[in-house]
Coordinates of C-alpha atoms in Angstrom, one line a residue:
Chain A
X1 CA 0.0 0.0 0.0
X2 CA 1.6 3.8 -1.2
X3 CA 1.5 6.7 0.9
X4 CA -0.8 8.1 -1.0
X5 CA -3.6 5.4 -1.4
X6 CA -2.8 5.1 2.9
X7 CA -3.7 9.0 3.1
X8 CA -6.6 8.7 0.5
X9 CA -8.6 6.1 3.1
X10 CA -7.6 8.4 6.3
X11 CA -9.1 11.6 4.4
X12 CA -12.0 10.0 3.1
X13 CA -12.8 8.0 6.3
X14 CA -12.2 11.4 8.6
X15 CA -14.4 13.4 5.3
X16 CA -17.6 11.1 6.2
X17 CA -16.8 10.6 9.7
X18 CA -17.3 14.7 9.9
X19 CA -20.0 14.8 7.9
X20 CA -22.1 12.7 10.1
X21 CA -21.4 14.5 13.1
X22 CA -22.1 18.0 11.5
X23 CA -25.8 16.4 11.4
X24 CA -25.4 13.6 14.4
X25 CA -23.9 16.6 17.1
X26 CA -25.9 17.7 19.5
X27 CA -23.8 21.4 20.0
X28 CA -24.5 23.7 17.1
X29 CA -20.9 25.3 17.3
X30 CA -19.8 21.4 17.7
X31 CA -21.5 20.9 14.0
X32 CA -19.7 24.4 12.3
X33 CA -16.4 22.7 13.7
X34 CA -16.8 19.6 12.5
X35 CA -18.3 21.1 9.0
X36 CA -14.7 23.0 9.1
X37 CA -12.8 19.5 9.7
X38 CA -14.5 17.7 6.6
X39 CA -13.6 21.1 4.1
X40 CA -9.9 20.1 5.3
X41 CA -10.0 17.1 4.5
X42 CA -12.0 17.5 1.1
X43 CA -9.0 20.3 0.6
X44 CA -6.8 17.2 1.2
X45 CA -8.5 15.0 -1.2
X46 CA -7.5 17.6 -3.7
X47 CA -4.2 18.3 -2.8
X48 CA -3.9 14.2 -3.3
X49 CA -5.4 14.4 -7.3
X50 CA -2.6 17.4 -7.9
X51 CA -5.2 20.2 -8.1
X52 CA -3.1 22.2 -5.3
X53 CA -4.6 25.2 -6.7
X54 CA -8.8 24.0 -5.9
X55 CA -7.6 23.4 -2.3
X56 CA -5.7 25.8 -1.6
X57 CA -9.3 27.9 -2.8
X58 CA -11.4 25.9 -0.6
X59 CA -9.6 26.2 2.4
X60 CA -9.4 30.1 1.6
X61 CA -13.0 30.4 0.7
X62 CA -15.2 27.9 2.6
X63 CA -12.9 27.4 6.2
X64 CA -11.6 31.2 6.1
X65 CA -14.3 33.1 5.5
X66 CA -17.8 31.2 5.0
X67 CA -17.0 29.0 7.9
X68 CA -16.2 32.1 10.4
X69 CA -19.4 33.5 9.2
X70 CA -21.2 30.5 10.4
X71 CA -19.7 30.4 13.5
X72 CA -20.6 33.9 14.2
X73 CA -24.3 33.2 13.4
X74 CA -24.3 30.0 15.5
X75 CA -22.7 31.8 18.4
X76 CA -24.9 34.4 18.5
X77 CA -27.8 32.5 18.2
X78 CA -28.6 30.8 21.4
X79 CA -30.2 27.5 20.3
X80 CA -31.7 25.2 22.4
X81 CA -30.6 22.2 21.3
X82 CA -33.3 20.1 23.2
X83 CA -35.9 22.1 21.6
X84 CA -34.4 21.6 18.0
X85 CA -34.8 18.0 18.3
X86 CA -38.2 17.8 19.3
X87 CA -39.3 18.1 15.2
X88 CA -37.0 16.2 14.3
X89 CA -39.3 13.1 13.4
X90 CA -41.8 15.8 11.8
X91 CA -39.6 16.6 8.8
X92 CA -38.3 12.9 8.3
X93 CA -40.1 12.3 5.5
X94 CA -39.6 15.3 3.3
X95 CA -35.8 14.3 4.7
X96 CA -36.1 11.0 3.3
X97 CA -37.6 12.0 0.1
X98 CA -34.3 14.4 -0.9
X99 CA -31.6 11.9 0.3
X100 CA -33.4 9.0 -1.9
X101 CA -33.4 11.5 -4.8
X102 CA -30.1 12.0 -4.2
X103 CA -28.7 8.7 -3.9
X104 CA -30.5 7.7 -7.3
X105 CA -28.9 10.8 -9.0
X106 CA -25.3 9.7 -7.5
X107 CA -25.9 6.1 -9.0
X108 CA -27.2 7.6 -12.3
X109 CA -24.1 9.4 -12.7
X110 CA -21.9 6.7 -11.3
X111 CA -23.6 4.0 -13.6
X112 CA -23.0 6.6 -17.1
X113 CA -19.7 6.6 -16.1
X114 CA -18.6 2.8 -15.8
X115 CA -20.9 2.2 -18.6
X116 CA -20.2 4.8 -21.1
X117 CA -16.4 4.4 -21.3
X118 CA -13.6 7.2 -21.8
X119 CA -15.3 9.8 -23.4
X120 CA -17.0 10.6 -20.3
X121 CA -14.7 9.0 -17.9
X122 CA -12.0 12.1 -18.7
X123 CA -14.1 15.0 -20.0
X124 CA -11.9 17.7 -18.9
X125 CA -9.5 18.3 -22.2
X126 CA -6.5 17.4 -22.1
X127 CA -3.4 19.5 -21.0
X128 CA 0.0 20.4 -21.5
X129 CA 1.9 18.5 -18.7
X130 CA 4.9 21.5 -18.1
X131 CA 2.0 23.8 -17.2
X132 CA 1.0 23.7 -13.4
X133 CA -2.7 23.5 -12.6
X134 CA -3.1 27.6 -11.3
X135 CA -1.8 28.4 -15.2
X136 CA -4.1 26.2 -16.6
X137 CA -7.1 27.0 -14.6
X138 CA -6.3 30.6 -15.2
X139 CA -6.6 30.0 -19.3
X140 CA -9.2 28.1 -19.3
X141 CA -11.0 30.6 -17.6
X142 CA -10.1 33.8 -19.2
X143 CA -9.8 32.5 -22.5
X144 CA -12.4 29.7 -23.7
X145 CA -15.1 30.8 -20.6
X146 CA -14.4 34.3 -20.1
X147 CA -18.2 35.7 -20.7
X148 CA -19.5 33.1 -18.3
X149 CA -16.2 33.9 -15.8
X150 CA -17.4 37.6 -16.4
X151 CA -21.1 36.6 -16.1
X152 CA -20.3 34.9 -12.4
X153 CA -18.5 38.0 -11.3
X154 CA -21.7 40.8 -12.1
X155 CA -24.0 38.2 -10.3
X156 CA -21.7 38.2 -7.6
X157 CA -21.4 41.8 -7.6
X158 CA -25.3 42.0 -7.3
X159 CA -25.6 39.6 -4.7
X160 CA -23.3 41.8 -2.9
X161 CA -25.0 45.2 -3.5
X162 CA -28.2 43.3 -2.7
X163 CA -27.4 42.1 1.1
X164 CA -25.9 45.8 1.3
X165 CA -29.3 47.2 0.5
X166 CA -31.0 45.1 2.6
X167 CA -28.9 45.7 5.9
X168 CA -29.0 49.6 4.9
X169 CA -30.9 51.8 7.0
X170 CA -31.5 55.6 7.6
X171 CA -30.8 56.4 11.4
X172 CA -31.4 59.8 12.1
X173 CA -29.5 61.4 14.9
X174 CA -25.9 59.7 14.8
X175 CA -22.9 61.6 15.3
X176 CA -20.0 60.3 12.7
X177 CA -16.6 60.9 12.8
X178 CA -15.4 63.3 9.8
X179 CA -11.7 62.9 10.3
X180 CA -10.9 65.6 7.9
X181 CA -12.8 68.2 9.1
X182 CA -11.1 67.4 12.8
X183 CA -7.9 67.6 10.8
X184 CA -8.5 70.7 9.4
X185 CA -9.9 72.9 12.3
X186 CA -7.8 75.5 13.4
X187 CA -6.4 76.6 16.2
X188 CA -8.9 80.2 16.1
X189 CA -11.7 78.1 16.1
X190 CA -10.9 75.3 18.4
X191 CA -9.2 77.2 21.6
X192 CA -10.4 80.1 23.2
X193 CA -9.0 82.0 25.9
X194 CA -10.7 83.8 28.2
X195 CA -10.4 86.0 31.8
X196 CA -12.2 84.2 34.1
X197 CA -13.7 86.1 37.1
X198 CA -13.2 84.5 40.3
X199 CA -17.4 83.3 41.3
X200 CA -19.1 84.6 38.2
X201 CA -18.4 81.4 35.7
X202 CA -18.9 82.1 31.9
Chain B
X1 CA 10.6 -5.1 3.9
X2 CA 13.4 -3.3 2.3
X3 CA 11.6 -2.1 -0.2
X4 CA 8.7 -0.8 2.4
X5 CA 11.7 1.0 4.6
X6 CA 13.5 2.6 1.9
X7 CA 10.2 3.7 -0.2
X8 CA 8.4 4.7 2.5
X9 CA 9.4 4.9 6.3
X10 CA 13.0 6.3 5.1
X11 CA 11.5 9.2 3.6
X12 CA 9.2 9.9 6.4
X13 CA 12.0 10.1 8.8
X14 CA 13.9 12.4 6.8
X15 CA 10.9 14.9 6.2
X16 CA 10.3 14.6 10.3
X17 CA 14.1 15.4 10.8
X18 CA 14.1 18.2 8.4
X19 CA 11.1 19.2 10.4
X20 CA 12.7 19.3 13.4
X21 CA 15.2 21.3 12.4
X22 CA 13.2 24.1 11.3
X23 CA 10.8 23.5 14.6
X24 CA 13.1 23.5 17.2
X25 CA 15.6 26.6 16.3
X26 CA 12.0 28.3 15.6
X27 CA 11.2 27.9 19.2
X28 CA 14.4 29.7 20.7
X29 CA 13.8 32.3 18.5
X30 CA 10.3 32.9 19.4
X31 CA 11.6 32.6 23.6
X32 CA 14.1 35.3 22.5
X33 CA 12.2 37.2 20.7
X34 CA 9.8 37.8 24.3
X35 CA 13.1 39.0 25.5
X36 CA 14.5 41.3 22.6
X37 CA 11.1 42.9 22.9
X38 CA 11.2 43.7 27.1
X39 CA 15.2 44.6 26.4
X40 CA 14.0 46.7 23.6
X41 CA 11.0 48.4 24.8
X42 CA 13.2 48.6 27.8
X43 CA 15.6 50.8 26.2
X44 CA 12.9 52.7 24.5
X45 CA 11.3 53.9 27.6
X46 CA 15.1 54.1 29.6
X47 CA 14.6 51.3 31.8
X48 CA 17.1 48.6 31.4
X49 CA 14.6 45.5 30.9
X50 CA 15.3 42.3 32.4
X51 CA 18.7 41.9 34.0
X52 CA 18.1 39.3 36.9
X53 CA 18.4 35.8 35.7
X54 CA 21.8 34.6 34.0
X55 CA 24.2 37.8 32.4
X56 CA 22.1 40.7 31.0
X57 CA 19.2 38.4 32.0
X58 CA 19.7 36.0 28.6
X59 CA 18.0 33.3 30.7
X60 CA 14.5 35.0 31.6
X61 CA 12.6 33.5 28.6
X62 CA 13.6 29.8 30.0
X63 CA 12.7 31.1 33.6
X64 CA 9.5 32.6 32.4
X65 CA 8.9 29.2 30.7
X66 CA 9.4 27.0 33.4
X67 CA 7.3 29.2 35.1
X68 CA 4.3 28.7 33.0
X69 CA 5.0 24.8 32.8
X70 CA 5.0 24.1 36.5
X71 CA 2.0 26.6 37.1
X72 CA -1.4 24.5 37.6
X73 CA -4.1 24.1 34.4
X74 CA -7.1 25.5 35.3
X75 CA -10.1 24.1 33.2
X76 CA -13.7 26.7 33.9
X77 CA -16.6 24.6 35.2
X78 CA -18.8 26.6 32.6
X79 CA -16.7 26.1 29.9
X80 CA -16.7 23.8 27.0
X81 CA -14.0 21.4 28.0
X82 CA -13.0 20.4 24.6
X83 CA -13.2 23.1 23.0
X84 CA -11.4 24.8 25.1
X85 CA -8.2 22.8 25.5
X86 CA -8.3 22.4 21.3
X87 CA -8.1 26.3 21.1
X88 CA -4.6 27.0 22.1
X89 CA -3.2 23.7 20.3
X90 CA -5.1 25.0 16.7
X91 CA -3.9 28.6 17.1
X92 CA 0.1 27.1 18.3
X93 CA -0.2 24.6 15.5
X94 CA -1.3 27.1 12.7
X95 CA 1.9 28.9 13.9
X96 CA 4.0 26.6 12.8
X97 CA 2.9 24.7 9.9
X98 CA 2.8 27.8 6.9
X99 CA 7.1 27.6 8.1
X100 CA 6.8 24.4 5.7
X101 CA 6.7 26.6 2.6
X102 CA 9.0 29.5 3.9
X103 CA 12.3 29.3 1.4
X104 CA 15.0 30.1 3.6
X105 CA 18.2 29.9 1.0
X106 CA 17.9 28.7 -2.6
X107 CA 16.6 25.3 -2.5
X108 CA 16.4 25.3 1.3
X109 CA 12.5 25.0 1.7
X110 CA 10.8 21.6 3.1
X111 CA 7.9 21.6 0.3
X112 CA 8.5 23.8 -2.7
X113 CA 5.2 24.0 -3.8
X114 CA 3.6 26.1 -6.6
X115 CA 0.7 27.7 -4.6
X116 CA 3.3 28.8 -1.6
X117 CA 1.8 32.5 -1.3
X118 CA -1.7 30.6 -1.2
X119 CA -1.2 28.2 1.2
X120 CA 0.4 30.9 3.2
X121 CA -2.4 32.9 3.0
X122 CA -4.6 30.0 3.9
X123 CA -3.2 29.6 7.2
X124 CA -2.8 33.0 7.9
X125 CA -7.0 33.1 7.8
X126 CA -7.5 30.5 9.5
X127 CA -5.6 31.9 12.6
X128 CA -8.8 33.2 13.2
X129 CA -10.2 30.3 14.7
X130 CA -8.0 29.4 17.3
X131 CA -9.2 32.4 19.2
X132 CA -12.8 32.3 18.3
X133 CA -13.0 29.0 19.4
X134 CA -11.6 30.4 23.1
X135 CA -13.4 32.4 23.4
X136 CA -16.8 30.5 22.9
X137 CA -15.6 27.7 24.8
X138 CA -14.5 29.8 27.8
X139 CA -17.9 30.8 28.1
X140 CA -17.1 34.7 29.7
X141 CA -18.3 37.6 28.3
X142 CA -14.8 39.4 28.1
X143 CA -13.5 36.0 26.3
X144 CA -16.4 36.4 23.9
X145 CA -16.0 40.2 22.7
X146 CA -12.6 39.5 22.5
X147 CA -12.9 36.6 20.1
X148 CA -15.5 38.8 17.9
X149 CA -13.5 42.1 17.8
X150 CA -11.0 39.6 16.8
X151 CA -12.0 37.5 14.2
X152 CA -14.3 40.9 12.9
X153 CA -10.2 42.8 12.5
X154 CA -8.5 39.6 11.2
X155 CA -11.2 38.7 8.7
X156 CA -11.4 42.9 7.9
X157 CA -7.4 43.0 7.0
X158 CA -6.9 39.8 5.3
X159 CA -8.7 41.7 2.4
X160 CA -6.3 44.0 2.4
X161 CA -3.4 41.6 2.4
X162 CA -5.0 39.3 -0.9
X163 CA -5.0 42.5 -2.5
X164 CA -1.9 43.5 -1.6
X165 CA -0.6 40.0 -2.4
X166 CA -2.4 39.8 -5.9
X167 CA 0.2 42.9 -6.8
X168 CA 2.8 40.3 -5.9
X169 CA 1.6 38.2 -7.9
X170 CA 1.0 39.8 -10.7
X171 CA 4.7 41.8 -11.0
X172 CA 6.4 38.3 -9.9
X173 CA 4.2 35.9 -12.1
X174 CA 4.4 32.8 -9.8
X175 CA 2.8 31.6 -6.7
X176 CA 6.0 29.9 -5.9
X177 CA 7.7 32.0 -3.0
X178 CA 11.1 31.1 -4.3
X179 CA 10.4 32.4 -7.6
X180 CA 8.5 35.3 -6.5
X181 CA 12.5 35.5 -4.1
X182 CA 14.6 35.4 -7.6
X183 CA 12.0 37.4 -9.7
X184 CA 13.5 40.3 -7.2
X185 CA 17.2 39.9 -7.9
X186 CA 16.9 43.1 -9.9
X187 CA 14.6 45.1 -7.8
X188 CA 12.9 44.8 -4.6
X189 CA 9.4 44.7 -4.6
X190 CA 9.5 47.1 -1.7
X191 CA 10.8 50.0 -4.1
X192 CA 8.3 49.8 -7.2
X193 CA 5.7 48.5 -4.5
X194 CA 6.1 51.3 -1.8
X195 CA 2.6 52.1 -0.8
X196 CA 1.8 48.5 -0.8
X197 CA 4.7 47.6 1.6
X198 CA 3.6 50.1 3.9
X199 CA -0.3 48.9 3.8
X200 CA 1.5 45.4 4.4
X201 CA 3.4 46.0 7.5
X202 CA 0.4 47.9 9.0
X203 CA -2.2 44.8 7.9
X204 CA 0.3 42.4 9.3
X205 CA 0.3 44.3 12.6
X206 CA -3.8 43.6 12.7
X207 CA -3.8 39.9 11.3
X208 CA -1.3 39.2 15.1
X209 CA -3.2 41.6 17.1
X210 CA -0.2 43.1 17.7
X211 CA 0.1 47.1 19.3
X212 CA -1.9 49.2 17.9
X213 CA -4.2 46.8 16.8
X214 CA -4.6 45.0 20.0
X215 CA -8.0 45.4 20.6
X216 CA -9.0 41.6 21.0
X217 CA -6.5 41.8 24.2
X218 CA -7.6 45.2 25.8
X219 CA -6.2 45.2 29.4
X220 CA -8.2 48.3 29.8
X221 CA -11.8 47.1 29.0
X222 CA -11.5 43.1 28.1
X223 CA -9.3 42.5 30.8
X224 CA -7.1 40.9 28.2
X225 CA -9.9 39.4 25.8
X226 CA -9.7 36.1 24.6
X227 CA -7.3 34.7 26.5
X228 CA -9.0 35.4 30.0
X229 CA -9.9 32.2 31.3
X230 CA -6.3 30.7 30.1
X231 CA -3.5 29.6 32.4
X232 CA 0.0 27.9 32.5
X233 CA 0.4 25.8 29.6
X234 CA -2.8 26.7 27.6
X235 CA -2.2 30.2 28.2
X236 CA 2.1 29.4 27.1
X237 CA 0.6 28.4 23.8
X238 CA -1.4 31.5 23.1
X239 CA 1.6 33.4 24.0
X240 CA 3.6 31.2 21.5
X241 CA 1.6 31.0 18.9
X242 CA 1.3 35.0 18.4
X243 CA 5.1 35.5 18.7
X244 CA 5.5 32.9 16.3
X245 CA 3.0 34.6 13.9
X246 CA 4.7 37.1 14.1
X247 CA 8.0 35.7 13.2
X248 CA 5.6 34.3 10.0
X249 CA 4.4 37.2 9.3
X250 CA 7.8 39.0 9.0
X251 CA 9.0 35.9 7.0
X252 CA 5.9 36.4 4.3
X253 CA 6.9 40.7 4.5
X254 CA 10.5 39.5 4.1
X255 CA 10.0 37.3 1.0
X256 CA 7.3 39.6 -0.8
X257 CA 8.7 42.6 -0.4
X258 CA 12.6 43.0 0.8
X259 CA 13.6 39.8 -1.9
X260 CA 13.6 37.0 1.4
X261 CA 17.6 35.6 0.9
X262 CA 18.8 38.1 -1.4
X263 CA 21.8 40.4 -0.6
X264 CA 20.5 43.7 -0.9
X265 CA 23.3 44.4 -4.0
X266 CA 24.7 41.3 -5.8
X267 CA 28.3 43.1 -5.5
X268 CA 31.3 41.6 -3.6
X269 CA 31.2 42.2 0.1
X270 CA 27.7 41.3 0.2
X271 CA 27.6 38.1 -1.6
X272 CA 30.2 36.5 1.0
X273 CA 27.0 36.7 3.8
X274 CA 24.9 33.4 2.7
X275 CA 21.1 33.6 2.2
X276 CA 19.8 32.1 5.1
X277 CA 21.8 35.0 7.3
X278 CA 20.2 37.8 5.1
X279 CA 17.0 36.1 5.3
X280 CA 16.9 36.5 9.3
X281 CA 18.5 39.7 9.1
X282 CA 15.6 40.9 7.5
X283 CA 13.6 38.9 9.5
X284 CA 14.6 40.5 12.4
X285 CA 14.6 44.1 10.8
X286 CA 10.4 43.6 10.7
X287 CA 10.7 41.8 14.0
X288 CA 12.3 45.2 15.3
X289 CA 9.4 47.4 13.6
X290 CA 7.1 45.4 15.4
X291 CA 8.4 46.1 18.3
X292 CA 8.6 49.8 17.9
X293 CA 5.3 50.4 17.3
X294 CA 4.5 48.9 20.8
X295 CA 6.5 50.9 22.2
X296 CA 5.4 54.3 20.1
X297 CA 1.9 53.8 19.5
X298 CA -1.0 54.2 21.4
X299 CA -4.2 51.5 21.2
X300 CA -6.9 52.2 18.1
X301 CA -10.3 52.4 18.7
X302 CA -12.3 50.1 17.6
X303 CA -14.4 51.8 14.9
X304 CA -10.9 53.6 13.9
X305 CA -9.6 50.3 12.8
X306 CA -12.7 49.2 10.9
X307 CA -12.6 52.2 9.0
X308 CA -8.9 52.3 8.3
X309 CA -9.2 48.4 6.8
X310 CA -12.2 49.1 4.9
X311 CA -12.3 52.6 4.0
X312 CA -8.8 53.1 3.5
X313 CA -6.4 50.2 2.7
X314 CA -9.3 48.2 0.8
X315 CA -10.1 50.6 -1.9
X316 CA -6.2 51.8 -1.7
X317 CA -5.0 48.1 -2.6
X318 CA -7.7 47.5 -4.8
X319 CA -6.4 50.6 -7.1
X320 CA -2.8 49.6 -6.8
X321 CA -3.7 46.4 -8.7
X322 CA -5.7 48.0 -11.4
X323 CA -2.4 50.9 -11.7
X324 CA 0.0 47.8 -11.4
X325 CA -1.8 45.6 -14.2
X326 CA -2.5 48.7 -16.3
X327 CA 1.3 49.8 -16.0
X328 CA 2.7 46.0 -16.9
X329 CA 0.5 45.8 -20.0
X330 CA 0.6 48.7 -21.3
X331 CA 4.7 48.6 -21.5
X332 CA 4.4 45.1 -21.9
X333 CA 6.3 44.1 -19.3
X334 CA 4.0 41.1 -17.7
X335 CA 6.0 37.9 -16.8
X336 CA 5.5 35.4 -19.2

């Protein structure tokens, strides 16, 4: 047994071990951590097939920033976990309904692909083997996808201006800081000096 | 059997050994770096720092650490237990692992991969969680607020550091830290790059929550944030972990911007100093800036800092990559 094939069953194994127990946990928080642990090791599963660059994205992406988010939602939110399981058994069905769905799609695919040969089996085209995988990625995309690339980026930039519109609201009497004008005040109209009278005040 | 030891356990030793090797002298530097710091900010403020233990008091890091070692654990009765002991051990390990792409010489890198800057960057955001996760499983309000001014500033200036990176990138023409190192021999990225470099050092100061960016460890209204509820050895690996970002940190500034091994002129008397000496030289020159700005600086406020990450530095970078790009294509000087 190789290194590699060795490290392929330890990711996968630790991958769906985590996965169960971001549903199977009892703690919220105890779920975002263990949905951070099977990222890792999908990131690992990547670094194994030599797409360094896809992992090194996913960890970036989904454990740096999406994850934290989640975390600060789950924090915040104080869920009663003994509560939450109390309707568990209500949504089982509709539960069971989208995981069989699921597992026929996955055996769909996974049947086309044994069946149909190589064409399928390797649709990505083929590419130059000096050229590491960011290059390639990177020509792919700006070069044979580029509209769509450009198409993902305005829907993106929506999305954003969307959630900023939505959090945005007028409040009325709020004192902001204007760090140029308190830069540019001067001395005549900041300091004033003044006789004081000893019991008469200003 | 021979085949299985020289295929496979063989290597592994070596890769441990070579690990070891950067590990270990990593740790002394990081227990003298705690004491160039009190000598330093010592000398800043005319106080002579620590002179008790050993000549000049060279052995107070040890004493200090032995200190912390014997000292007793204590665990919170509110507090999530595992959780809470993982904390320290994700932020210490973090630490240390993005060393395994730093180049220190030419050739003399443990995994010379070709998405160094991103893996670096990688760990650098997930530093975040080693203190979020204290400061939810110490269950204490100061804990808490720490660990969400915290991750709110790390997640803020990591923006600013991608950007800052992608100009990197895009004058270098490589995500592989040694060849973003030799794509400097001519030039350091610090000169054509000035603005950047500066926007760097003062990120880097926020991603290790290091003076003025301290917030998340507030003596004055956290108590000292995240880290509240922490003693002896849990507490020793906080402590660690941040120095040793901060040696990381200084490593990444080092190779990006100041051309990591490279003499500053390839010209006779400094080409007899070898790589790896420049390398910490310049190292320690960042090291040294940290420093100073503890020592100088008073602490930000909180909605200070937001503003200077997202109103300043974020638009600031984000316009240095469009002038950088714009510049290299239209003389046609991109790295092919």
């Amino acid at each position: 047994m190789t290194i590699s094939l060795f490290l392929f069953y330890i990711l996968a194994f630790v991958a769906t071990a985590a996965a169960v127990m971001v549903v199977a946990a009892r703690n919220p928080v105890h779920s975002v951590l263990f949905l951070i642990l099977a990222f890792f090791n999908a990131a690992g599963l990547f670094v194994l097939i030599g797409a360094e660059f896809l992992a090194m994205v996913l960890v970036v992406v989904y454990v740096g920033a999406v994850a934290v988010l989640f975390m600060f939602v789950v924090m915040m939110l104080d869920i009663s976990s003994v509560r939450m399981r109390g309707g568990a058994l209500q949504y089982l069905p509709i539960g069971l309904l989208v995981g069989i769905i699921l597992l026929v799609e996955l055996v769909l695919v996974g049947g086309t692909w044994t069946l149909a040969g190589s064409e399928i089996a390797s649709p990505s085209p083929p590419l130059d083997s000096g050229v590491t995988n960011t290059e390639a990625l990177g020509r792919l995309l700006y070069t044979d996808y580029f509209y769509a690339f450009q198409a993902a980026g305005v829907i993106l930039l929506v999305a954003i201006i969307g959630a900023i519109t939505l959090t945005l609201r007028e409040r009325g009497a709020i004192r902001r800081q204007d760090i140029s004008m308190q830069v540019h005040r001067s001395r005549a109209e900041a300091v004033q000096l003044r006789k004081v009278k000893p019991r008469a005040g200003i | 059997m021979a085949e299985i030891w020289s295929g496979t356990l063989w290597p592994v030793l070596v890769i441990v050994f070579y690990i070891l090797l950067i590990a270990v002298p990593l740790m002394l530097a990081m227990a003298y770096l705690t004491y160039a710091e009190r000598k330093i900010i010592g000398g800043m403020q005319l106080r002579q720092g620590p002179m008790t233990v050993g000549p000049y008091g060279l052995l107070q890091p040890l004493a200090d650490g032995a200190k912390l070692f014997f000292k007793e654990t204590v665990i919170p009765t509110g507090s999530n237990k595992i959780v809470f002991v993982l904390a320290p051990m994700v932020t210490f390990v973090l630490a240390l692992i993005g060393w395994a792409v730093i180049p220190f010489g030419y050739g003399l890198v443990l995994a010379d991969i070709n998405v160094g800057v991103l893996y670096l960057f990688a760990i650098s955001s997930l530093g975040v969680y080693g203190i979020i996760m204290a400061g939810w499983a110490s269950n204490s309000r100061y804990a808490f607020l720490g660990a969400l001014r915290s991750s709110a500033q790390m997640v803020s200036y990591e923006i600013a550091i991608g950007l800052i990176i992608i100009n990197v990138l895009i004058t270098a023409g490589s995500l592989n830290l040694s060849e973003i190192v030799l794509a400097q021999s001519g030039l350091w990225y610090a000169i054509p790059h000035f603005p950047m470099f500066m926007i760097f050092i003062v990120s880097i100061l926020a991603e290790t929550n290091r003076h003025p960016f301290d917030l998340p460890e507030d003596e004055a209204t956290l108590v000292t944030g995240y880290n509240v509820e922490y003693s002896s050895m849990t507490f020793a690996l906080f402590f660690l972990g941040e120095y040793m970002n901060m040696i990381l940190m200084s490593a990444i500034a080092v190779i990006l911007f100041l051309g990591g091994w490279l003499p500053p002129f390839a010209i006779f008397p400094f080409t007899l100093i070898p790589g790896p000496i420049w390398f910490i030289l310049k190292i320690c020159l960042v090291l040294f800036v940290f420093i100073w700005a503890r020592a100088t600086l008073p602490r930000y406020r909180y909605d200070q800092l937001m503003r200077l990450g997202w109103k300043v530095f974020l638009p600031l970078s984000l316009a240095w990559v469009v002038l950088t790009s714009g510049f290299l294509v239209y003389f046609d000087m991109l790295p092919r």
